[in-house]
């Protein structure tokens, strides 16, 4: 699958960032396992033209490059920190600039971070409907990680790591199907 690409996007503006680290971790694992060309960016990488942009033409070339990378990717990993029970406004603003058909059928691994368990449903109640609008294929296993799942900004929770592996396995099956490869079905 070496001609395939995976792009990660973290919807935060701070660095260092647990969310970006989480997205980079998932992207890195998937890229290594499936021999994908990988890139990761966040809101800060979009530059000064981004916050006031109302459409793609309002973006500078650097921001347009990232917007086009998302649309062209074979697999996406998108993540947002949780603020007031939802994704960040700038995360949503980025996706507002995309053509509604740009993500149709594209496999997406959904991840989110937050301070505690009360935000865990962000992936199901906020991220999944957003990507449903785009008719993207949000993979069945979405992953939420709380502060306790990190140490020094790095993911350390065995349970969360297992969910990441599960989501990456789903992504591999989706990539193989889109490439026209048969997927062996495990016997029960």
PDB file of C-alpha atoms in Angstrom:
ATOM      1  CA  UNK A   1       0.000   0.000   0.000  1.00  0.00           C
ATOM      2  CA  UNK A   2       3.019   2.286  -0.285  1.00  0.00           C
ATOM      3  CA  UNK A   3       1.250   4.692  -2.633  1.00  0.00           C
ATOM      4  CA  UNK A   4      -1.459   5.305  -0.020  1.00  0.00           C
ATOM      5  CA  UNK A   5      -1.396   8.216   2.392  1.00  0.00           C
ATOM      6  CA  UNK A   6      -2.530   8.770   5.942  1.00  0.00           C
ATOM      7  CA  UNK A   7      -3.078  12.287   7.255  1.00  0.00           C
ATOM      8  CA  UNK A   8      -3.629  13.231  10.868  1.00  0.00           C
ATOM      9  CA  UNK A   9      -5.225  16.464  12.059  1.00  0.00           C
ATOM     10  CA  UNK A  10      -5.337  17.665  15.658  1.00  0.00           C
ATOM     11  CA  UNK A  11      -7.752  20.471  16.439  1.00  0.00           C
ATOM     12  CA  UNK A  12      -5.724  22.272  19.055  1.00  0.00           C
ATOM     13  CA  UNK A  13      -3.623  25.413  19.170  1.00  0.00           C
ATOM     14  CA  UNK A  14      -1.225  24.577  21.986  1.00  0.00           C
ATOM     15  CA  UNK A  15       2.112  22.807  21.882  1.00  0.00           C
ATOM     16  CA  UNK A  16       3.078  20.489  23.338  1.00  0.00           C
ATOM     17  CA  UNK A  17      -0.326  18.856  23.021  1.00  0.00           C
ATOM     18  CA  UNK A  18      -1.633  15.507  24.242  1.00  0.00           C
ATOM     19  CA  UNK A  19      -4.112  15.513  21.375  1.00  0.00           C
ATOM     20  CA  UNK A  20      -1.447  16.010  18.731  1.00  0.00           C
ATOM     21  CA  UNK A  21       0.767  13.412  20.396  1.00  0.00           C
ATOM     22  CA  UNK A  22      -2.181  10.990  20.386  1.00  0.00           C
ATOM     23  CA  UNK A  23      -2.918  11.651  16.693  1.00  0.00           C
ATOM     24  CA  UNK A  24       0.801  11.282  15.835  1.00  0.00           C
ATOM     25  CA  UNK A  25       0.923   7.977  17.729  1.00  0.00           C
ATOM     26  CA  UNK A  26      -2.070   6.534  15.842  1.00  0.00           C
ATOM     27  CA  UNK A  27      -0.810   7.832  12.483  1.00  0.00           C
ATOM     28  CA  UNK A  28       2.673   6.454  13.136  1.00  0.00           C
ATOM     29  CA  UNK A  29       1.400   3.002  14.048  1.00  0.00           C
ATOM     30  CA  UNK A  30      -0.920   2.785  11.036  1.00  0.00           C
ATOM     31  CA  UNK A  31       1.705   4.166   8.650  1.00  0.00           C
ATOM     32  CA  UNK A  32       4.270   1.640   9.845  1.00  0.00           C
ATOM     33  CA  UNK A  33       1.901  -1.302   9.728  1.00  0.00           C
ATOM     34  CA  UNK A  34       0.455  -0.553   6.284  1.00  0.00           C
ATOM     35  CA  UNK A  35       3.472   1.177   4.677  1.00  0.00           C
ATOM     36  CA  UNK A  36       1.636   4.480   4.261  1.00  0.00           C
ATOM     37  CA  UNK A  37       3.085   7.889   3.541  1.00  0.00           C
ATOM     38  CA  UNK A  38       2.203   9.937   6.645  1.00  0.00           C
ATOM     39  CA  UNK A  39       1.783  13.536   7.709  1.00  0.00           C
ATOM     40  CA  UNK A  40       0.273  15.214  10.757  1.00  0.00           C
ATOM     41  CA  UNK A  41      -0.702  18.805  11.351  1.00  0.00           C
ATOM     42  CA  UNK A  42      -2.721  20.894  13.765  1.00  0.00           C
ATOM     43  CA  UNK A  43      -4.510  24.235  13.823  1.00  0.00           C
ATOM     44  CA  UNK A  44      -1.264  26.104  14.469  1.00  0.00           C
ATOM     45  CA  UNK A  45       0.167  24.797  11.184  1.00  0.00           C
ATOM     46  CA  UNK A  46      -2.686  26.428   9.253  1.00  0.00           C
ATOM     47  CA  UNK A  47      -1.214  29.906   9.746  1.00  0.00           C
ATOM     48  CA  UNK A  48      -2.663  33.391   9.990  1.00  0.00           C
ATOM     49  CA  UNK A  49      -5.041  33.210   7.020  1.00  0.00           C
ATOM     50  CA  UNK A  50      -7.024  30.357   8.565  1.00  0.00           C
ATOM     51  CA  UNK A  51      -9.089  31.924  11.381  1.00  0.00           C
ATOM     52  CA  UNK A  52     -10.749  34.537   9.160  1.00  0.00           C
ATOM     53  CA  UNK A  53     -11.147  32.345   6.062  1.00  0.00           C
ATOM     54  CA  UNK A  54     -14.715  31.886   4.861  1.00  0.00           C
ATOM     55  CA  UNK A  55     -13.822  29.577   1.964  1.00  0.00           C
ATOM     56  CA  UNK A  56     -10.789  27.781   0.567  1.00  0.00           C
ATOM     57  CA  UNK A  57      -9.836  30.737  -1.654  1.00  0.00           C
ATOM     58  CA  UNK A  58      -9.317  32.877   1.470  1.00  0.00           C
ATOM     59  CA  UNK A  59      -6.511  30.590   2.700  1.00  0.00           C
ATOM     60  CA  UNK A  60      -2.829  31.115   2.032  1.00  0.00           C
ATOM     61  CA  UNK A  61      -0.991  28.383   0.108  1.00  0.00           C
ATOM     62  CA  UNK A  62       0.254  26.578   3.224  1.00  0.00           C
ATOM     63  CA  UNK A  63      -3.269  26.212   4.630  1.00  0.00           C
ATOM     64  CA  UNK A  64      -4.653  25.200   1.223  1.00  0.00           C
ATOM     65  CA  UNK A  65      -2.027  22.471   1.074  1.00  0.00           C
ATOM     66  CA  UNK A  66      -3.301  20.957   4.319  1.00  0.00           C
ATOM     67  CA  UNK A  67      -6.937  21.233   3.253  1.00  0.00           C
ATOM     68  CA  UNK A  68      -6.107  19.432   0.020  1.00  0.00           C
ATOM     69  CA  UNK A  69      -4.054  16.812   1.886  1.00  0.00           C
ATOM     70  CA  UNK A  70      -7.100  15.909   3.969  1.00  0.00           C
ATOM     71  CA  UNK A  71      -9.266  15.598   0.855  1.00  0.00           C
ATOM     72  CA  UNK A  72      -6.648  13.487  -0.969  1.00  0.00           C
ATOM     73  CA  UNK A  73      -5.707  11.155   1.903  1.00  0.00           C
ATOM     74  CA  UNK A  74      -6.593   7.482   1.770  1.00  0.00           C
ATOM     75  CA  UNK A  75      -6.993   7.344   5.567  1.00  0.00           C
ATOM     76  CA  UNK A  76      -7.553  10.082   8.135  1.00  0.00           C
ATOM     77  CA  UNK A  77      -6.941  10.292  11.853  1.00  0.00           C
ATOM     78  CA  UNK A  78      -8.724  13.287  13.334  1.00  0.00           C
ATOM     79  CA  UNK A  79      -8.657  14.367  16.934  1.00  0.00           C
ATOM     80  CA  UNK A  80      -9.741  17.221  19.117  1.00  0.00           C
ATOM     81  CA  UNK A  81      -9.329  18.164  22.720  1.00  0.00           C
ATOM     82  CA  UNK A  82     -12.685  18.450  24.447  1.00  0.00           C
ATOM     83  CA  UNK A  83     -13.930  21.909  25.423  1.00  0.00           C
ATOM     84  CA  UNK A  84     -17.328  22.273  27.051  1.00  0.00           C
ATOM     85  CA  UNK A  85     -18.362  18.805  25.835  1.00  0.00           C
ATOM     86  CA  UNK A  86     -17.417  19.252  22.168  1.00  0.00           C
ATOM     87  CA  UNK A  87     -14.580  19.656  19.676  1.00  0.00           C
ATOM     88  CA  UNK A  88     -12.813  22.986  19.394  1.00  0.00           C
ATOM     89  CA  UNK A  89     -14.262  25.772  17.284  1.00  0.00           C
ATOM     90  CA  UNK A  90     -11.163  25.960  15.091  1.00  0.00           C
ATOM     91  CA  UNK A  91     -11.339  22.193  14.498  1.00  0.00           C
ATOM     92  CA  UNK A  92     -14.899  22.635  13.203  1.00  0.00           C
ATOM     93  CA  UNK A  93     -13.930  25.738  11.235  1.00  0.00           C
ATOM     94  CA  UNK A  94     -11.315  23.730   9.328  1.00  0.00           C
ATOM     95  CA  UNK A  95     -13.898  21.173   8.247  1.00  0.00           C
ATOM     96  CA  UNK A  96     -16.357  23.965   7.363  1.00  0.00           C
ATOM     97  CA  UNK A  97     -13.923  24.939   4.590  1.00  0.00           C
ATOM     98  CA  UNK A  98     -14.031  21.493   2.952  1.00  0.00           C
ATOM     99  CA  UNK A  99     -16.334  20.647   0.086  1.00  0.00           C
ATOM    100  CA  UNK A 100     -19.123  18.434   1.511  1.00  0.00           C
ATOM    101  CA  UNK A 101     -18.221  15.635  -0.953  1.00  0.00           C
ATOM    102  CA  UNK A 102     -14.474  15.723  -0.202  1.00  0.00           C
ATOM    103  CA  UNK A 103     -14.548  12.972   2.422  1.00  0.00           C
ATOM    104  CA  UNK A 104     -17.235  10.704   0.959  1.00  0.00           C
ATOM    105  CA  UNK A 105     -16.363   7.086   1.744  1.00  0.00           C
ATOM    106  CA  UNK A 106     -12.981   7.977   3.262  1.00  0.00           C
ATOM    107  CA  UNK A 107     -12.054   5.875   6.339  1.00  0.00           C
ATOM    108  CA  UNK A 108     -11.544   8.044   9.425  1.00  0.00           C
ATOM    109  CA  UNK A 109     -10.203   7.097  12.842  1.00  0.00           C
ATOM    110  CA  UNK A 110     -11.821   9.399  15.425  1.00  0.00           C
ATOM    111  CA  UNK A 111      -9.883  10.329  18.565  1.00  0.00           C
ATOM    112  CA  UNK A 112     -10.421  12.845  21.329  1.00  0.00           C
ATOM    113  CA  UNK A 113      -8.828  13.856  24.586  1.00  0.00           C
ATOM    114  CA  UNK A 114     -10.211  15.436  27.708  1.00  0.00           C
ATOM    115  CA  UNK A 115      -9.714  15.951  31.402  1.00  0.00           C
ATOM    116  CA  UNK A 116     -11.947  13.143  32.591  1.00  0.00           C
ATOM    117  CA  UNK A 117     -14.627  10.622  31.808  1.00  0.00           C
ATOM    118  CA  UNK A 118     -17.482  13.111  31.600  1.00  0.00           C
ATOM    119  CA  UNK A 119     -16.271  14.074  28.112  1.00  0.00           C
ATOM    120  CA  UNK A 120     -15.954  10.534  26.743  1.00  0.00           C
ATOM    121  CA  UNK A 121     -19.039  10.724  24.534  1.00  0.00           C
ATOM    122  CA  UNK A 122     -17.519  13.478  22.362  1.00  0.00           C
ATOM    123  CA  UNK A 123     -16.478  10.860  19.823  1.00  0.00           C
ATOM    124  CA  UNK A 124     -20.017   9.500  19.469  1.00  0.00           C
ATOM    125  CA  UNK A 125     -22.103  12.634  19.955  1.00  0.00           C
ATOM    126  CA  UNK A 126     -19.915  15.246  18.257  1.00  0.00           C
ATOM    127  CA  UNK A 127     -17.237  13.758  15.979  1.00  0.00           C
ATOM    128  CA  UNK A 128     -19.211  10.866  14.474  1.00  0.00           C
ATOM    129  CA  UNK A 129     -22.151  13.089  13.360  1.00  0.00           C
ATOM    130  CA  UNK A 130     -19.742  15.627  11.834  1.00  0.00           C
ATOM    131  CA  UNK A 131     -18.111  12.972   9.682  1.00  0.00           C
ATOM    132  CA  UNK A 132     -21.520  11.448   8.962  1.00  0.00           C
ATOM    133  CA  UNK A 133     -22.437  14.751   7.332  1.00  0.00           C
ATOM    134  CA  UNK A 134     -19.435  14.338   5.035  1.00  0.00           C
ATOM    135  CA  UNK A 135     -20.465  10.729   4.302  1.00  0.00           C
ATOM    136  CA  UNK A 136     -17.044   9.637   5.492  1.00  0.00           C
ATOM    137  CA  UNK A 137     -16.574   6.119   6.842  1.00  0.00           C
ATOM    138  CA  UNK A 138     -15.978   6.842  10.519  1.00  0.00           C
ATOM    139  CA  UNK A 139     -14.531   3.540  11.697  1.00  0.00           C
ATOM    140  CA  UNK A 140     -16.528   1.686  14.351  1.00  0.00           C
ATOM    141  CA  UNK A 141     -13.865   1.973  17.041  1.00  0.00           C
ATOM    142  CA  UNK A 142     -13.388   5.570  18.142  1.00  0.00           C
ATOM    143  CA  UNK A 143     -11.016   6.395  20.973  1.00  0.00           C
ATOM    144  CA  UNK A 144     -11.282   8.840  23.847  1.00  0.00           C
ATOM    145  CA  UNK A 145      -8.348   9.301  26.227  1.00  0.00           C
ATOM    146  CA  UNK A 146      -8.471  11.187  29.519  1.00  0.00           C
ATOM    147  CA  UNK A 147      -5.601  12.930  31.278  1.00  0.00           C
ATOM    148  CA  UNK A 148      -4.910   9.811  33.372  1.00  0.00           C
ATOM    149  CA  UNK A 149      -4.173   7.856  30.158  1.00  0.00           C
ATOM    150  CA  UNK A 150      -1.062   9.981  29.492  1.00  0.00           C
ATOM    151  CA  UNK A 151       2.286  10.409  31.201  1.00  0.00           C
ATOM    152  CA  UNK A 152       4.473  13.331  30.156  1.00  0.00           C
ATOM    153  CA  UNK A 153       2.232  13.877  27.133  1.00  0.00           C
ATOM    154  CA  UNK A 154       2.566  10.288  25.871  1.00  0.00           C
ATOM    155  CA  UNK A 155      -0.205   7.696  25.805  1.00  0.00           C
ATOM    156  CA  UNK A 156       0.470   4.982  28.411  1.00  0.00           C
ATOM    157  CA  UNK A 157      -2.896   3.303  29.039  1.00  0.00           C
ATOM    158  CA  UNK A 158      -2.937  -0.362  27.969  1.00  0.00           C
ATOM    159  CA  UNK A 159      -6.721  -0.222  27.496  1.00  0.00           C
ATOM    160  CA  UNK A 160      -6.524   2.804  25.211  1.00  0.00           C
ATOM    161  CA  UNK A 161      -3.605   1.256  23.308  1.00  0.00           C
ATOM    162  CA  UNK A 162      -5.769  -1.836  22.710  1.00  0.00           C
ATOM    163  CA  UNK A 163      -8.553   0.361  21.278  1.00  0.00           C
ATOM    164  CA  UNK A 164      -5.999   2.069  19.032  1.00  0.00           C
ATOM    165  CA  UNK A 165      -4.899  -1.350  17.725  1.00  0.00           C
ATOM    166  CA  UNK A 166      -8.520  -2.304  17.139  1.00  0.00           C
ATOM    167  CA  UNK A 167      -9.206   0.916  15.186  1.00  0.00           C
ATOM    168  CA  UNK A 168      -6.038   0.463  13.121  1.00  0.00           C
ATOM    169  CA  UNK A 169      -7.130  -3.081  12.277  1.00  0.00           C
ATOM    170  CA  UNK A 170     -10.459  -1.703  11.061  1.00  0.00           C
ATOM    171  CA  UNK A 171      -8.591   0.904   9.024  1.00  0.00           C
ATOM    172  CA  UNK A 172      -6.476  -1.798   7.398  1.00  0.00           C
ATOM    173  CA  UNK A 173      -9.583  -3.704   6.364  1.00  0.00           C
ATOM    174  CA  UNK A 174     -11.140  -0.500   4.965  1.00  0.00           C
ATOM    175  CA  UNK A 175      -7.977   0.310   2.999  1.00  0.00           C
ATOM    176  CA  UNK A 176      -7.805  -3.221   1.594  1.00  0.00           C
ATOM    177  CA  UNK A 177     -11.442  -3.102   0.521  1.00  0.00           C
ATOM    178  CA  UNK A 178     -11.002   0.274  -1.163  1.00  0.00           C
ATOM    179  CA  UNK A 179      -7.945  -1.116  -2.975  1.00  0.00           C
ATOM    180  CA  UNK A 180     -10.013  -4.087  -4.177  1.00  0.00           C
ATOM    181  CA  UNK A 181      -8.273  -6.730  -2.051  1.00  0.00           C
ATOM    182  CA  UNK A 182     -10.220  -9.574  -0.505  1.00  0.00           C
ATOM    183  CA  UNK A 183     -10.311  -9.679   3.266  1.00  0.00           C
ATOM    184  CA  UNK A 184     -10.223 -13.100   4.927  1.00  0.00           C
ATOM    185  CA  UNK A 185     -13.136 -13.541   7.344  1.00  0.00           C
ATOM    186  CA  UNK A 186     -12.204 -15.302  10.561  1.00  0.00           C
ATOM    187  CA  UNK A 187     -14.159 -18.509  11.184  1.00  0.00           C
ATOM    188  CA  UNK A 188     -16.232 -18.480  14.320  1.00  0.00           C
TER     189      UNK A 188
END
